C-alpha cells in the first residue's frame, strides 16, 4: 500500500506542471485554430510512428485504443510520465531561425482490477498554441517602418479516464472519457520608431468540454503469428469560447469581454492492422478527422485531416536473462496533412521516429524516442519547419499484495 500512496503522491505532484504550458517557443503555425495537434500516446509508441490502433502490447500502456488497456500481463499497476525536448528550425525567404521547447508531455496511471478488465487515468496534451514570431522592418502607409511581434502561450489539455474489457476470447472493447480544458493567450505588439507609436492587442481565450473515445480489437490466430484488427471512434465535441481582449496603445487602453463562436473538435475515425509473432510487432494505422466542418478564419480555412502511420517493434525475449534480449527496438514513420489551410495553400507533413525500451530491474522501464518532423512549406512566403524531438518516458511497475521473501 505504501507503493500505491507514493504513486498517487507523485501523480498529483507532477500534475501541477502538466496543466501549465511548457513551451519556450513553438511552431509558427500554432497561431491558427487551437494550435498544432499532438499525437495520443506514451513515449513507447512515439518511437513507432505513434501507432496503436491494432497494437496489444503486454508491457506498455496503449492509449491510442482503449480496447488494448487489458493486454498488459504480469503487472497490476503502472505509473508513466514522459518528458520531451524539441529543437525547431524555421526557414522562410532566405532567413533561418532556431527555437526550442520542452516539458512534460503527459502522465498516466494504469491498474488492473480483474483478469479481463483494466483501467487508466491521466493527463495529456491535445494541442500546443505556443509561438513567438517577430517581423522586423515591416512597412505600412500609416505606421511607416515598424516592428511586429506575435506571441502565443497555452494549448489544450485532456484529463481522461478509460477502461478496456475482454468481451470474448478474441474480442476486446474499450471506452475513454476525456475532459478538455483549453487556455490560449495571443499577443500582437507593434512599434514604429518613426512615429514613436506603440500598439498591443492581447486576446485570452478559454474553454472546457468533454468527449468520448471508443475502441475495439479483434484477435485472429494465424499459425505462429497473431493478426489484430483494430478500430477507434471519437464522438467529437463543440465548446463555446469565452474571451477577453485588451487593446493598449501609446495613449489609451480598451478592454472587451465576450463570447466568440464555438470551437468544434470533430469526430475521429481510425482503423488499424497489426501482426505479432512474439518477437516482432508490425502495425499500420489510418485515421481521419473532418476538421472542415469548422467556420473559417480571416486568413485561413479548416480542412479534413488524414494520418497514415506505420511502426515496427522487436524484443527478442522479455523473460531472458540477457539484457540486450529484453531491450525493445522500435522504428516508425507517418504522413499527415495539416488541418489548417493558409491562404489556400495545402501541404502534407511527414515524420520518422526511432526508439528504445530499456528495462530497469523487473519493475522499471525507461523508454527513449527520437522523432523528426517536417512541417509547413516555402510556398507563397510561408514558413518551412524541421523539428527534432527527444523524449524520455519513465515507467514504474508494481504488483499488488506481493511481499518480498527476504527482509
Coordinates of C-alpha atoms in Angstrom, one line a residue:
X1 CA 0.0 0.0 0.0
X2 CA 3.0 2.3 0.6
X3 CA 3.8 2.0 -3.1
X4 CA 0.3 2.9 -4.1
X5 CA 0.4 6.0 -1.9
X6 CA 3.8 7.0 -3.3
X7 CA 2.5 6.7 -6.9
X8 CA -0.6 8.8 -6.2
X9 CA 1.6 11.4 -4.5
X10 CA 3.9 11.6 -7.5
X11 CA 0.9 11.8 -9.8
X12 CA -0.6 14.8 -8.3
X13 CA 2.8 16.5 -7.7
X14 CA 3.6 16.3 -11.4
X15 CA 0.0 17.3 -12.3
X16 CA 0.7 20.9 -11.3
X17 CA 3.3 21.1 -14.0
X18 CA 1.3 19.4 -16.7
X19 CA -1.6 21.9 -16.6
X20 CA 0.7 24.8 -17.3
X21 CA 2.2 25.4 -20.7
X22 CA 5.8 24.1 -21.0
X23 CA 6.8 25.6 -24.3
X24 CA 9.6 28.1 -24.7
X25 CA 8.8 28.8 -28.3
X26 CA 6.8 26.7 -30.7
X27 CA 5.7 26.3 -34.3
X28 CA 4.7 29.4 -36.2
X29 CA 1.6 27.5 -37.3
X30 CA 0.4 27.3 -33.6
X31 CA -1.3 30.7 -34.1
X32 CA -4.1 29.1 -36.1
X33 CA -7.1 27.2 -34.8
X34 CA -6.4 25.5 -31.4
X35 CA -2.7 25.2 -32.2
X36 CA -0.7 22.2 -33.5
X37 CA -2.4 18.9 -32.7
X38 CA -0.5 16.4 -30.5
X39 CA -0.4 12.7 -31.0
X40 CA -2.1 10.5 -28.5
X41 CA 0.2 8.0 -26.7
X42 CA 3.1 7.5 -24.4
X43 CA 6.8 7.7 -25.3
X44 CA 7.0 3.9 -26.0
X45 CA 4.7 4.4 -29.0
X46 CA 6.3 7.6 -30.3
X47 CA 9.3 5.5 -31.4
X48 CA 6.9 3.5 -33.6
X49 CA 5.4 6.4 -35.5
X50 CA 2.6 6.9 -32.9
X51 CA 0.7 3.7 -34.0
X52 CA -1.5 1.8 -31.6
X53 CA -5.0 1.2 -33.0
X54 CA -4.2 -2.5 -33.5
X55 CA -1.4 -3.0 -31.0
X56 CA -1.8 -5.1 -27.9
X57 CA 1.5 -4.5 -26.1
X58 CA 1.8 -6.7 -23.0
X59 CA 4.3 -4.3 -21.4
X60 CA 3.5 -0.7 -22.4
X61 CA 0.2 1.1 -21.8
X62 CA -1.5 1.8 -25.2
X63 CA -3.6 5.0 -25.1
X64 CA -4.4 5.0 -28.8
X65 CA -7.1 2.4 -28.5
X66 CA -8.8 1.9 -25.1
X67 CA -9.6 -1.7 -26.0
X68 CA -5.8 -2.5 -25.6
X69 CA -5.7 -1.5 -21.9
X70 CA -6.3 -5.1 -20.7
X71 CA -3.5 -6.5 -22.8
X72 CA -0.7 -5.9 -20.2
X73 CA 0.4 -9.1 -18.4
X74 CA 2.4 -9.6 -15.2
X75 CA 1.7 -6.3 -13.5
X76 CA -1.2 -4.9 -11.5
X77 CA -0.3 -1.2 -11.7
X78 CA 1.9 1.0 -13.9
X79 CA 2.7 4.7 -13.5
X80 CA 4.1 6.5 -16.6
X81 CA 5.5 10.0 -17.0
X82 CA 7.0 11.5 -20.2
X83 CA 9.3 14.4 -21.0
X84 CA 10.1 15.9 -24.4
X85 CA 12.7 18.4 -25.6
X86 CA 12.4 19.7 -29.2
X87 CA 14.7 21.7 -31.4
X88 CA 12.9 23.6 -34.2
X89 CA 14.4 25.1 -37.3
X90 CA 12.3 27.6 -39.2
X91 CA 13.1 29.0 -42.6
X92 CA 11.5 31.5 -44.9
X93 CA 12.6 33.7 -47.8
X94 CA 16.3 33.1 -47.2
X95 CA 16.2 33.5 -43.4
X96 CA 16.5 30.8 -40.8
X97 CA 15.6 30.7 -37.1
X98 CA 16.2 28.2 -34.3
X99 CA 13.9 27.8 -31.3
X100 CA 13.4 25.2 -28.6
X101 CA 10.6 23.8 -26.4
X102 CA 10.2 21.2 -23.8
X103 CA 8.5 19.9 -20.7
X104 CA 6.2 17.2 -19.5
X105 CA 4.1 15.7 -22.3
X106 CA 1.8 13.6 -20.2
X107 CA 1.4 11.2 -17.3
X108 CA -0.7 8.1 -16.8
X109 CA -1.7 5.7 -14.1
X110 CA -2.9 2.2 -15.2
X111 CA -4.2 -0.6 -13.0
X112 CA -5.8 -4.0 -13.4
X113 CA -9.0 -4.7 -11.5
X114 CA -9.8 -8.2 -12.8
X115 CA -8.5 -10.8 -15.2
X116 CA -10.5 -9.4 -18.1
X117 CA -10.5 -5.7 -17.2
X118 CA -8.1 -2.8 -16.7
X119 CA -8.4 0.9 -16.2
X120 CA -6.3 4.0 -16.6
X121 CA -6.5 7.8 -16.0
X122 CA -4.1 10.7 -16.6
X123 CA -3.3 13.9 -18.4
X124 CA -2.0 14.5 -21.9
X125 CA -1.6 17.5 -24.3
X126 CA -4.1 17.8 -27.1
X127 CA -2.7 20.8 -28.8
X128 CA 0.1 23.4 -28.4
X129 CA -0.7 27.0 -29.0
X130 CA 2.7 28.5 -28.1
X131 CA 4.7 30.5 -30.6
X132 CA 6.9 33.6 -30.9
X133 CA 7.2 35.2 -34.3
X134 CA 8.8 38.6 -35.0
X135 CA 8.5 40.7 -38.2
X136 CA 11.3 43.4 -38.3
X137 CA 11.3 46.4 -40.6
X138 CA 7.8 45.8 -41.9
X139 CA 6.2 48.7 -43.8
X140 CA 2.8 50.3 -43.6
X141 CA 1.3 53.5 -45.0
X142 CA 0.1 54.6 -41.6
X143 CA 2.9 53.4 -39.3
X144 CA 5.8 53.6 -41.8
X145 CA 8.6 51.2 -40.9
X146 CA 7.6 49.2 -37.8
X147 CA 8.4 46.0 -35.8
X148 CA 5.7 43.4 -35.0
X149 CA 5.9 40.6 -32.5
X150 CA 3.3 37.8 -32.4
X151 CA 3.4 35.9 -29.1
X152 CA 1.2 32.9 -28.0
X153 CA 1.0 30.7 -25.0
X154 CA -1.1 27.8 -23.8
X155 CA -2.9 25.0 -25.6
X156 CA -5.4 22.3 -24.9
X157 CA -5.1 19.5 -22.2
X158 CA -7.1 16.4 -21.6
X159 CA -7.9 14.7 -18.3
X160 CA -9.1 11.2 -19.2
X161 CA -10.4 8.0 -17.6
X162 CA -10.6 4.8 -19.6
X163 CA -11.2 1.1 -19.4
X164 CA -10.7 -2.0 -21.6
X165 CA -12.6 -5.2 -21.3
X166 CA -12.3 -8.7 -22.8
X167 CA -15.7 -9.4 -24.2
X168 CA -14.8 -12.7 -25.7
X169 CA -11.6 -14.7 -26.1
X170 CA -10.9 -12.8 -29.3
X171 CA -12.8 -9.6 -29.0
X172 CA -11.8 -6.7 -26.7
X173 CA -13.6 -3.4 -26.3
X174 CA -12.8 -0.2 -24.5
X175 CA -14.0 3.4 -23.8
X176 CA -12.4 6.6 -22.5
X177 CA -13.9 9.8 -21.2
X178 CA -12.0 13.0 -21.9
X179 CA -12.4 16.3 -20.1
X180 CA -10.9 19.0 -22.2
X181 CA -9.7 22.4 -21.0
X182 CA -8.0 25.0 -23.1
X183 CA -6.4 28.3 -22.4
X184 CA -4.8 30.4 -25.2
X185 CA -3.2 33.8 -25.0
X186 CA -2.4 35.7 -28.2
X187 CA -0.5 39.0 -28.0
X188 CA 0.4 41.2 -31.0
X189 CA 2.8 44.1 -30.4
X190 CA 3.5 46.8 -33.0
X191 CA 6.2 49.6 -32.6
X192 CA 7.0 52.3 -35.0
X193 CA 10.3 54.1 -34.4
X194 CA 9.4 56.8 -36.9
X195 CA 6.2 57.8 -35.0
X196 CA 7.2 56.6 -31.5
X197 CA 3.9 54.7 -31.6
X198 CA 3.2 51.6 -29.7
X199 CA 0.2 49.3 -30.0
X200 CA -0.5 46.0 -28.3
X201 CA -3.5 43.7 -28.8
X202 CA -3.9 40.9 -26.2
X203 CA -6.6 38.2 -26.5
X204 CA -7.2 35.5 -23.9
X205 CA -9.4 32.5 -24.8
X206 CA -10.5 29.7 -22.6
X207 CA -13.0 26.8 -22.9
X208 CA -13.9 23.4 -21.4
X209 CA -15.7 20.5 -23.0
X210 CA -15.8 16.7 -23.0
X211 CA -15.8 13.9 -25.5
X212 CA -15.7 10.0 -25.6
X213 CA -13.4 7.6 -27.3
X214 CA -14.4 4.1 -28.2
X215 CA -12.3 1.2 -29.4
X216 CA -12.4 -2.5 -30.4
X217 CA -9.7 -5.1 -31.2
X218 CA -10.3 -8.5 -32.7
X219 CA -7.6 -11.2 -32.5
X220 CA -7.1 -13.7 -35.3
X221 CA -4.6 -16.6 -34.6
X222 CA -2.7 -17.4 -37.8
X223 CA -0.2 -20.2 -37.3
X224 CA 2.6 -19.0 -35.1
X225 CA 1.5 -15.4 -35.7
X226 CA -1.4 -13.3 -34.4
X227 CA -3.2 -10.8 -36.6
X228 CA -5.0 -8.0 -34.8
X229 CA -7.7 -5.8 -36.4
X230 CA -8.5 -2.5 -34.6
X231 CA -11.0 0.3 -34.8
X232 CA -11.4 3.6 -32.9
X233 CA -14.1 6.3 -32.8
X234 CA -14.2 9.7 -31.1
X235 CA -17.6 11.3 -31.0
X236 CA -16.2 14.9 -31.2
X237 CA -17.4 17.9 -29.3
X238 CA -18.3 21.6 -29.6
X239 CA -17.4 24.2 -26.9
X240 CA -18.3 27.9 -26.6
X241 CA -15.2 30.0 -26.1
X242 CA -15.1 32.9 -23.6
X243 CA -12.5 35.6 -24.4
X244 CA -11.1 38.9 -23.2
X245 CA -9.4 41.4 -25.5
X246 CA -7.2 44.2 -24.2
X247 CA -6.0 46.9 -26.7
X248 CA -3.3 49.1 -25.3
X249 CA -1.7 52.0 -27.3
X250 CA 0.6 54.9 -26.5
X251 CA -2.4 56.9 -25.4
X252 CA -5.2 54.7 -24.3
X253 CA -6.3 51.2 -23.1
X254 CA -9.5 49.4 -24.1
X255 CA -10.9 46.2 -22.6
X256 CA -13.6 43.9 -24.1
X257 CA -15.1 40.7 -22.8
X258 CA -17.5 38.4 -24.6
X259 CA -18.1 35.0 -26.3
X260 CA -16.9 34.1 -29.7
X261 CA -18.1 31.3 -32.0
X262 CA -17.7 27.7 -30.8
X263 CA -14.7 25.6 -31.3
X264 CA -15.6 22.3 -32.9
X265 CA -13.4 19.3 -32.3
X266 CA -14.8 16.9 -35.0
X267 CA -15.3 13.1 -34.7
X268 CA -12.2 11.0 -35.4
X269 CA -12.2 7.6 -37.1
X270 CA -9.4 5.1 -37.0
X271 CA -8.6 1.7 -38.5
X272 CA -5.5 -0.4 -37.9
X273 CA -4.0 -3.8 -38.5
X274 CA -1.2 -5.5 -36.6
X275 CA 0.9 -8.7 -36.9
X276 CA 2.7 -10.2 -34.0
X277 CA 4.9 -13.3 -33.8
X278 CA 6.1 -13.0 -30.3
X279 CA 9.3 -11.1 -31.0
X280 CA 8.2 -8.8 -33.9
X281 CA 5.3 -6.5 -33.9
X282 CA 4.3 -4.7 -37.2
X283 CA 1.4 -2.1 -37.2
X284 CA -0.4 0.1 -39.8
X285 CA -2.8 2.8 -38.8
X286 CA -5.2 5.0 -40.7
X287 CA -7.0 8.0 -39.1
X288 CA -9.5 10.5 -40.5
X289 CA -10.9 13.7 -38.8
X290 CA -13.3 16.1 -40.7
X291 CA -12.0 19.5 -39.4
X292 CA -13.6 21.1 -42.5
X293 CA -16.9 21.4 -40.6
X294 CA -15.4 24.4 -38.7
X295 CA -16.0 28.1 -39.6
X296 CA -13.0 29.5 -41.5
X297 CA -10.8 32.3 -40.0
X298 CA -9.8 35.6 -41.6
X299 CA -6.8 34.3 -43.4
X300 CA -7.1 30.6 -43.0
X301 CA -9.6 27.7 -43.5
X302 CA -10.1 24.3 -42.0
X303 CA -9.8 21.1 -43.9
X304 CA -10.2 17.4 -43.2
X305 CA -7.2 15.7 -41.8
X306 CA -5.8 12.2 -42.7
X307 CA -3.0 10.4 -40.9
X308 CA -1.2 7.3 -42.2
X309 CA 1.3 5.6 -39.7
X310 CA 3.5 2.5 -39.7
X311 CA 5.6 1.1 -36.9
X312 CA 7.8 -1.9 -36.0
X313 CA 9.0 -3.2 -32.6
X314 CA 11.4 -6.0 -31.9
X315 CA 12.0 -7.6 -28.5
X316 CA 13.8 -10.9 -28.6
X317 CA 12.7 -12.3 -25.3
X318 CA 11.1 -10.4 -22.4
X319 CA 11.9 -13.1 -19.9
X320 CA 15.6 -13.6 -20.9
X321 CA 18.5 -13.2 -18.5
X322 CA 20.4 -11.4 -21.2
X323 CA 19.8 -7.6 -21.0
X324 CA 20.1 -7.0 -24.8
X325 CA 17.4 -9.7 -25.4
X326 CA 15.0 -7.9 -23.1
X327 CA 15.5 -4.5 -24.7
X328 CA 12.9 -3.2 -27.2
X329 CA 14.0 -1.7 -30.6
X330 CA 11.5 0.5 -32.4
X331 CA 11.1 2.4 -35.7
X332 CA 8.2 4.1 -37.3
X333 CA 7.0 6.7 -39.9
X334 CA 3.9 8.7 -40.6
X335 CA 2.5 11.2 -43.1
X336 CA -0.4 13.6 -42.4
X337 CA -1.8 16.8 -43.7
X338 CA -2.3 19.9 -41.6
X339 CA -5.9 20.6 -40.5
X340 CA -5.4 24.3 -41.5
X341 CA -5.1 25.7 -45.0
X342 CA -3.4 29.1 -45.0
X343 CA -4.2 31.5 -47.9
X344 CA -5.3 28.5 -49.9
X345 CA -2.0 26.6 -49.5
X346 CA -2.3 23.0 -48.5
X347 CA 0.6 20.8 -47.5
X348 CA 1.5 17.4 -46.1
X349 CA 3.9 16.7 -43.2
X350 CA 5.9 13.6 -42.6
X351 CA 7.8 12.1 -39.7
X352 CA 10.4 9.5 -38.9
X353 CA 11.0 8.1 -35.4
X354 CA 13.1 5.5 -33.6
X355 CA 13.1 4.3 -30.0
X356 CA 14.4 2.0 -27.4
X357 CA 12.9 0.3 -24.3
X358 CA 15.5 -0.1 -21.6
X359 CA 14.4 -2.5 -18.7
X360 CA 15.4 -1.4 -15.2
X361 CA 15.3 -4.4 -13.0
X362 CA 12.0 -6.3 -13.2
X363 CA 9.7 -3.4 -12.3
X364 CA 11.0 -0.4 -14.2
X365 CA 11.4 0.7 -17.8
X366 CA 13.0 3.7 -19.5
X367 CA 11.6 4.4 -23.0
X368 CA 13.6 6.7 -25.3
X369 CA 12.5 8.1 -28.6
X370 CA 13.7 10.4 -31.3
X371 CA 11.3 11.9 -33.8
X372 CA 12.0 14.1 -36.9
X373 CA 9.0 16.0 -38.3
X374 CA 8.9 18.4 -41.3
X375 CA 6.1 20.9 -41.3
X376 CA 4.9 23.7 -43.5
X377 CA 6.0 24.9 -46.9
X378 CA 8.0 27.8 -48.5
X379 CA 5.2 28.4 -51.0
X380 CA 3.6 31.9 -51.0
X381 CA 6.1 33.2 -48.4
X382 CA 5.1 30.7 -45.7
X383 CA 7.5 29.0 -43.2
X384 CA 9.1 25.6 -43.6
X385 CA 9.9 23.9 -40.3
X386 CA 12.1 20.9 -39.3
X387 CA 11.7 19.6 -35.7
X388 CA 13.9 17.2 -33.8
X389 CA 12.3 15.8 -30.7
X390 CA 13.9 13.8 -28.0
X391 CA 11.6 12.1 -25.4
X392 CA 12.1 10.0 -22.3
X393 CA 9.4 8.1 -20.6
X394 CA 9.7 6.6 -17.1
X395 CA 7.6 3.6 -16.3
X396 CA 7.3 2.3 -12.7
X397 CA 5.6 -1.1 -12.4
X398 CA 4.4 -2.9 -9.3
X399 CA 2.4 -6.0 -8.2
X400 CA -0.2 -5.5 -5.5
X401 CA 0.0 -7.5 -2.3
X402 CA 3.3 -9.2 -3.3
X403 CA 5.8 -9.3 -0.3
X404 CA 9.5 -9.8 -0.5
X405 CA 10.7 -13.2 0.6
X406 CA 13.8 -11.6 2.2
X407 CA 14.0 -8.7 4.6

